[in-house]
CSV table of C-alpha atoms and ligand atoms in Angstrom, one decimal:
chain,number,residue,atom,x,y,z
A,1,UNK,CA,-15.3,-1.7,6.2
A,2,UNK,CA,-14.2,-2.9,9.6
A,3,UNK,CA,-10.2,-3.4,9.8
A,4,UNK,CA,-11.1,-7.1,10.1
A,5,UNK,CA,-12.4,-7.6,6.1
A,6,UNK,CA,-8.6,-6.3,5.0
A,7,UNK,CA,-6.7,-8.6,3.8
A,8,UNK,CA,-3.8,-9.8,6.0
A,9,UNK,CA,-0.4,-7.2,4.9
A,10,UNK,CA,1.6,-10.3,4.7
A,11,UNK,CA,-1.0,-11.3,2.2
A,12,UNK,CA,-1.5,-7.9,0.2
A,13,UNK,CA,-1.0,-7.5,-3.2
A,14,UNK,CA,1.5,-5.5,-4.4
A,15,UNK,CA,1.9,-3.9,-8.1
A,16,UNK,CA,5.0,-2.1,-9.0
A,17,UNK,CA,4.6,1.5,-11.4
A,18,UNK,CA,7.1,2.2,-13.7
A,19,UNK,CA,8.0,5.5,-14.9
A,20,UNK,CA,8.9,5.3,-18.2
A,21,UNK,CA,7.8,8.1,-20.2
A,22,UNK,CA,10.9,10.4,-19.3
A,23,UNK,CA,13.2,11.4,-23.0
A,24,UNK,CA,16.8,11.6,-20.9
A,25,UNK,CA,18.0,15.3,-22.0
A,26,UNK,CA,20.8,14.8,-20.0
A,27,UNK,CA,21.6,11.5,-21.4
A,28,UNK,CA,22.3,13.5,-24.6
A,29,UNK,CA,20.2,12.8,-28.1
A,30,UNK,CA,18.9,9.4,-28.9
A,31,UNK,CA,16.0,7.3,-28.2
A,32,UNK,CA,13.9,7.8,-24.9
A,33,UNK,CA,16.1,6.9,-22.4
A,34,UNK,CA,14.7,3.8,-20.7
A,35,UNK,CA,14.4,1.9,-24.5
A,36,UNK,CA,18.4,2.5,-25.0
A,37,UNK,CA,20.4,-0.7,-24.4
A,38,UNK,CA,22.2,-1.5,-21.8
A,39,UNK,CA,24.1,-4.7,-22.4
A,40,UNK,CA,22.2,-5.0,-25.0
A,41,UNK,CA,18.7,-4.9,-23.5
A,42,UNK,CA,16.5,-1.9,-23.5
A,43,UNK,CA,17.3,-0.1,-20.1
A,44,UNK,CA,12.9,-0.3,-19.4
A,45,UNK,CA,13.2,-4.2,-19.5
A,46,UNK,CA,16.1,-4.7,-16.8
A,47,UNK,CA,13.9,-2.4,-14.7
A,48,UNK,CA,10.8,-4.9,-15.7
A,49,UNK,CA,12.8,-7.7,-15.2
A,50,UNK,CA,14.2,-6.2,-11.5
A,51,UNK,CA,10.7,-5.7,-10.2
A,52,UNK,CA,9.0,-8.3,-11.5
A,53,UNK,CA,11.9,-10.8,-9.6
A,54,UNK,CA,10.2,-10.1,-6.2
A,55,UNK,CA,8.1,-12.9,-6.1
A,56,UNK,CA,6.2,-10.6,-3.8
A,57,UNK,CA,5.0,-8.9,-7.0
A,58,UNK,CA,2.5,-9.4,-9.3
A,59,UNK,CA,1.4,-6.9,-11.9
A,60,UNK,CA,4.5,-4.3,-13.4
A,61,UNK,CA,2.5,-0.9,-14.8
A,62,UNK,CA,4.8,0.3,-17.0
A,63,UNK,CA,4.0,4.2,-17.9
A,64,UNK,CA,5.7,4.6,-21.8
A,65,UNK,CA,6.5,7.0,-23.6
A,66,UNK,CA,3.0,8.5,-25.0
A,67,UNK,CA,4.9,7.8,-28.8
A,68,UNK,CA,6.5,4.8,-28.1
A,69,UNK,CA,3.6,2.8,-26.2
A,70,UNK,CA,3.0,0.3,-28.9
A,71,UNK,CA,6.8,-0.4,-29.0
A,72,UNK,CA,7.2,-0.6,-25.4
A,73,UNK,CA,4.0,-3.8,-26.0
A,74,UNK,CA,6.0,-5.6,-27.9
A,75,UNK,CA,9.5,-5.1,-25.8
A,76,UNK,CA,7.1,-6.6,-23.1
A,77,UNK,CA,6.3,-9.8,-25.6
A,78,UNK,CA,9.5,-10.0,-27.1
A,79,UNK,CA,11.6,-10.7,-23.4
A,80,UNK,CA,11.1,-13.4,-21.3
A,81,UNK,CA,9.3,-12.2,-18.2
A,82,UNK,CA,8.2,-14.5,-15.2
A,83,UNK,CA,5.1,-16.3,-15.6
A,84,UNK,CA,3.6,-15.2,-12.3
A,85,UNK,CA,3.4,-11.3,-13.2
A,86,UNK,CA,1.0,-9.3,-15.2
A,87,UNK,CA,1.8,-6.4,-17.4
A,88,UNK,CA,0.2,-3.2,-18.5
A,89,UNK,CA,1.2,-0.3,-20.6
A,90,UNK,CA,-0.2,3.1,-20.4
A,91,UNK,CA,0.9,6.2,-21.7
A,92,UNK,CA,3.0,8.8,-19.4
A,93,UNK,CA,2.5,12.5,-19.1
A,94,UNK,CA,4.9,16.0,-19.4
A,95,UNK,CA,6.6,15.5,-16.2
A,96,UNK,CA,7.5,12.4,-13.6
A,97,UNK,CA,4.9,13.1,-11.2
A,98,UNK,CA,2.1,13.1,-14.2
A,99,UNK,CA,3.3,9.8,-15.6
A,100,UNK,CA,3.0,8.6,-11.8
A,101,UNK,CA,0.0,9.3,-11.6
A,102,UNK,CA,-1.2,7.9,-14.7
A,103,UNK,CA,0.2,5.0,-13.9
A,104,UNK,CA,-1.8,5.1,-10.6
A,105,UNK,CA,-5.3,5.4,-12.3
A,106,UNK,CA,-4.4,2.1,-14.2
A,107,UNK,CA,-4.3,0.3,-10.4
A,108,UNK,CA,-6.8,-2.8,-10.2
A,109,UNK,CA,-8.5,-1.8,-7.4
A,110,UNK,CA,-6.9,-5.0,-5.1
A,111,UNK,CA,-3.3,-4.5,-4.9
A,112,UNK,CA,-2.6,-2.7,-1.6
A,113,UNK,CA,0.9,-2.1,-1.9
A,114,UNK,CA,1.9,-0.3,-4.6
A,115,UNK,CA,6.1,0.4,-5.9
A,116,UNK,CA,6.7,3.0,-7.8
A,117,UNK,CA,10.2,2.7,-9.8
A,118,UNK,CA,12.3,5.0,-12.4
A,119,UNK,CA,12.9,2.6,-15.4
A,120,UNK,CA,16.2,4.5,-15.2
A,121,UNK,CA,17.2,2.6,-12.3
A,122,UNK,CA,17.4,-0.5,-14.2
A,123,UNK,CA,20.1,-2.3,-12.0
A,124,UNK,CA,18.6,-2.5,-8.5
A,125,UNK,CA,18.7,-5.7,-6.6
A,126,UNK,CA,15.8,-7.6,-5.7
A,127,UNK,CA,16.9,-7.7,-1.7
A,128,UNK,CA,16.0,-4.5,-1.9
A,129,UNK,CA,13.1,-4.3,-4.0
A,130,UNK,CA,12.0,-7.0,-1.0
A,131,UNK,CA,12.9,-5.2,1.9
A,132,UNK,CA,10.9,-2.1,0.3
A,133,UNK,CA,8.3,-4.4,0.0
A,134,UNK,CA,8.5,-6.0,3.6
A,135,UNK,CA,8.4,-2.9,5.3
A,136,UNK,CA,5.3,-1.8,4.2
A,137,UNK,CA,3.5,-4.6,4.9
A,138,UNK,CA,5.0,-4.9,8.3
A,139,UNK,CA,2.9,-1.5,8.5
A,140,UNK,CA,4.7,1.4,7.2
A,141,UNK,CA,2.4,3.8,4.9
A,142,UNK,CA,5.8,4.9,3.0
A,143,UNK,CA,9.4,3.0,2.3
A,144,UNK,CA,12.6,4.4,0.9
A,145,UNK,CA,15.9,3.1,-0.1
A,146,UNK,CA,18.5,5.7,0.9
A,147,UNK,CA,21.9,5.9,0.8
A,148,UNK,CA,24.9,7.6,3.2
A,149,UNK,CA,26.3,10.4,1.0
A,150,UNK,CA,29.7,10.3,0.3
A,151,UNK,CA,30.0,13.8,-1.0
A,152,UNK,CA,29.9,16.6,1.4
A,153,UNK,CA,26.3,19.0,0.6
A,154,UNK,CA,26.4,23.0,0.3
A,155,UNK,CA,23.5,24.5,0.3
A,156,UNK,CA,24.3,28.1,-1.5
A,157,UNK,CA,22.3,31.2,-3.3
A,158,UNK,CA,22.2,30.4,-6.8
A,159,UNK,CA,24.1,32.4,-9.6
A,160,UNK,CA,22.5,34.3,-12.4
A,161,UNK,CA,24.4,33.0,-14.5
A,162,UNK,CA,25.3,29.0,-14.8
A,163,UNK,CA,29.8,29.7,-14.4
A,164,UNK,CA,29.5,32.2,-11.5
A,165,UNK,CA,30.8,31.4,-8.2
A,166,UNK,CA,27.7,31.1,-5.8
A,167,UNK,CA,27.6,31.8,-2.0
A,168,UNK,CA,27.7,29.2,0.4
A,169,UNK,CA,25.1,29.4,2.8
A,170,UNK,CA,24.6,26.8,5.0
A,171,UNK,CA,26.8,23.2,5.6
A,172,UNK,CA,24.1,20.5,6.4
A,173,UNK,CA,25.5,17.9,9.0
A,174,UNK,CA,26.3,15.1,6.2
A,175,UNK,CA,26.0,12.1,9.0
A,176,UNK,CA,21.8,13.4,8.9
A,177,UNK,CA,21.5,13.1,5.1
A,178,UNK,CA,20.7,10.4,2.5
A,179,UNK,CA,20.6,10.4,-1.4
A,180,UNK,CA,16.8,8.7,-1.5
A,181,UNK,CA,16.2,6.0,-4.2
A,182,UNK,CA,13.9,3.6,-5.7
A,183,UNK,CA,11.1,1.8,-5.9
A,184,UNK,CA,9.6,3.4,-3.0
A,185,UNK,CA,7.2,1.5,-1.7
A,186,UNK,CA,3.7,2.8,-0.3
A,187,UNK,CA,0.2,1.7,1.4
A,188,UNK,CA,-2.0,2.3,-2.3
A,189,UNK,CA,-4.7,4.6,-0.4
A,190,UNK,CA,-1.8,6.7,1.3
A,191,UNK,CA,0.1,7.2,-2.4
A,192,UNK,CA,-3.3,7.5,-4.3
A,193,UNK,CA,-4.4,10.5,-1.6
A,194,UNK,CA,-1.2,12.3,-2.1
A,195,UNK,CA,-1.3,12.3,-5.5
A,196,UNK,CA,-5.0,13.9,-5.6
A,197,UNK,CA,-4.4,15.9,-3.3
A,198,UNK,CA,-0.3,18.2,-3.7
A,199,UNK,CA,-0.4,20.1,-6.5
A,200,UNK,CA,3.3,21.4,-5.8
A,201,UNK,CA,6.4,19.6,-8.0
A,202,UNK,CA,8.5,17.4,-6.2
A,203,UNK,CA,10.7,15.0,-7.7
A,204,UNK,CA,10.1,11.6,-5.8
A,205,UNK,CA,6.8,10.0,-4.9
A,206,UNK,CA,7.8,10.4,-0.9
A,207,UNK,CA,8.0,14.1,-0.6
A,208,UNK,CA,4.4,13.8,-1.7
A,209,UNK,CA,3.4,12.0,0.9
A,210,UNK,CA,5.5,13.7,3.5
A,211,UNK,CA,3.3,17.2,2.1
A,212,UNK,CA,0.3,15.2,3.3
A,213,UNK,CA,1.7,14.2,7.1
A,214,UNK,CA,2.3,10.5,6.7
A,215,UNK,CA,5.4,9.7,7.7
A,216,UNK,CA,8.1,8.1,5.3
A,217,UNK,CA,10.6,5.8,6.5
A,218,UNK,CA,14.4,4.9,5.0
A,219,UNK,CA,15.6,1.1,5.1
A,220,UNK,CA,18.7,0.5,3.7
A,221,UNK,CA,19.3,1.3,-0.3
A,222,UNK,CA,22.1,-0.6,-2.7
A,223,UNK,CA,24.6,1.4,-4.7
A,224,UNK,CA,23.5,-0.2,-7.9
A,225,UNK,CA,20.5,1.1,-7.8
A,226,UNK,CA,22.1,4.0,-9.1
A,227,UNK,CA,19.8,6.2,-11.4
A,228,UNK,CA,21.3,6.5,-15.1
A,229,UNK,CA,21.1,10.1,-16.0
A,230,UNK,CA,24.6,11.3,-17.6
A,231,UNK,CA,26.6,9.3,-19.7
A,232,UNK,CA,28.7,8.3,-17.3
A,233,UNK,CA,26.4,6.4,-15.8
A,234,UNK,CA,26.1,4.1,-18.7
A,235,UNK,CA,29.4,3.8,-18.3
A,236,UNK,CA,28.9,2.3,-14.4
A,237,UNK,CA,25.8,0.3,-15.6
A,238,UNK,CA,27.6,-1.9,-18.7
A,239,UNK,CA,30.5,-1.8,-16.0
A,240,UNK,CA,28.3,-3.6,-13.0
A,241,UNK,CA,26.7,-5.7,-15.9
A,242,UNK,CA,30.3,-7.0,-16.9
A,243,UNK,CA,30.7,-7.7,-13.2
A,244,UNK,CA,27.4,-9.4,-12.6
A,245,UNK,CA,28.1,-11.5,-15.8
A,246,UNK,CA,31.5,-12.7,-14.2
A,247,UNK,CA,30.3,-13.4,-11.3
A,248,UNK,CA,27.2,-15.8,-12.9
A,249,UNK,CA,30.4,-17.5,-14.9
A,250,UNK,CA,31.7,-19.1,-11.5
B,1,CTP,N1,9.5,10.2,-16.4
B,1,CTP,C1,8.3,9.6,-16.7
B,1,CTP,N2,7.8,10.5,-17.2
B,1,CTP,C2,8.4,11.9,-17.5
B,1,CTP,C3,9.3,12.1,-16.9
B,1,CTP,C4,10.6,11.2,-16.9
B,1,CTP,O1,7.8,8.7,-16.9
B,1,CTP,N3,7.2,13.1,-17.9
B,1,CTP,C5,10.5,8.8,-15.7
B,1,CTP,C6,12.0,8.4,-16.5
B,1,CTP,O2,11.8,7.9,-17.4
B,1,CTP,C7,12.3,7.9,-16.0
B,1,CTP,C8,11.4,8.9,-14.2
B,1,CTP,O3,10.9,9.2,-14.6
B,1,CTP,O4,12.5,6.5,-15.4
B,1,CTP,C9,13.3,9.2,-13.4
B,1,CTP,O5,13.5,10.7,-14.5
B,1,CTP,P1,14.7,11.3,-15.0
B,1,CTP,O6,16.4,9.7,-14.7
B,1,CTP,O7,14.9,12.6,-14.8
B,1,CTP,O8,14.7,10.8,-16.1
B,1,CTP,P2,14.2,11.7,-17.6
B,1,CTP,O9,13.2,12.9,-17.5
B,1,CTP,O10,13.8,10.7,-18.8
B,1,CTP,O11,15.6,12.2,-18.1
B,1,CTP,P3,16.4,13.9,-18.1
B,1,CTP,O12,15.6,14.5,-16.6
B,1,CTP,O13,18.0,13.7,-18.2
B,1,CTP,O14,15.2,14.2,-19.2
B,2,MG,MG1,14.2,14.3,-15.5
């Protein structure tokens, strides 16, 4: 295929894959994390709405807990979601990486741009989503939203027992470090090639793209795109929602 026959990047159809198949072990006992409520609405629905809020996103693929696909389908039917967006639900795998791969397997061929967004980041603002899409449409094969770190980071030699002191071996220059969020955005072919090639365990999709030698760029992320991981994160998420309700009320 010649380059001329490709759709122009600005017109590239964009889909979002939402891995939501994790249990949420660090959040403590209960329903799968993505199905727990935030402000009375399941976290997954917030995450789906955050993707569908972007006018560029015309398909959302939810990767559901294997024992929860029927429940996820009925949730998507029950909550009001934009007319312009289509939804697909697939069953997830044992790791995040596998779940994303299963989501990509369901991606129709006409989608040239793909976002991967954690269900566990329910509050990402639409401006962040749009900034990632725009950078991909402008030609970057892989884009991550990133924020500067508040804490200084130390590299340690992990101790044998959990509470033993750990020798510090290095202090990387904090000004060169970023905490990386989602949605991460990709040229479809690049992300699929990365998922087919990389077999090492990685913690984000861009990391796989780096491993196949493709350049990843960072755009500004947002503090509200934090990941709900531990119980305290639920408190913060509820507070962010309360602040939004208050601001919307005025
Ligand atoms: N995820 C997934 N499939 C898995 C594991 C994780 O789709 N087998 C998803 C989670 O649902 C979440 C995202 O990947 O939206 C980020 O993972 P994380 O925050 O680690 O969520 P969990 O794995 O559910 O949490 P924990 O690690 O505490 O069990
Ligand atoms: Mg996990």
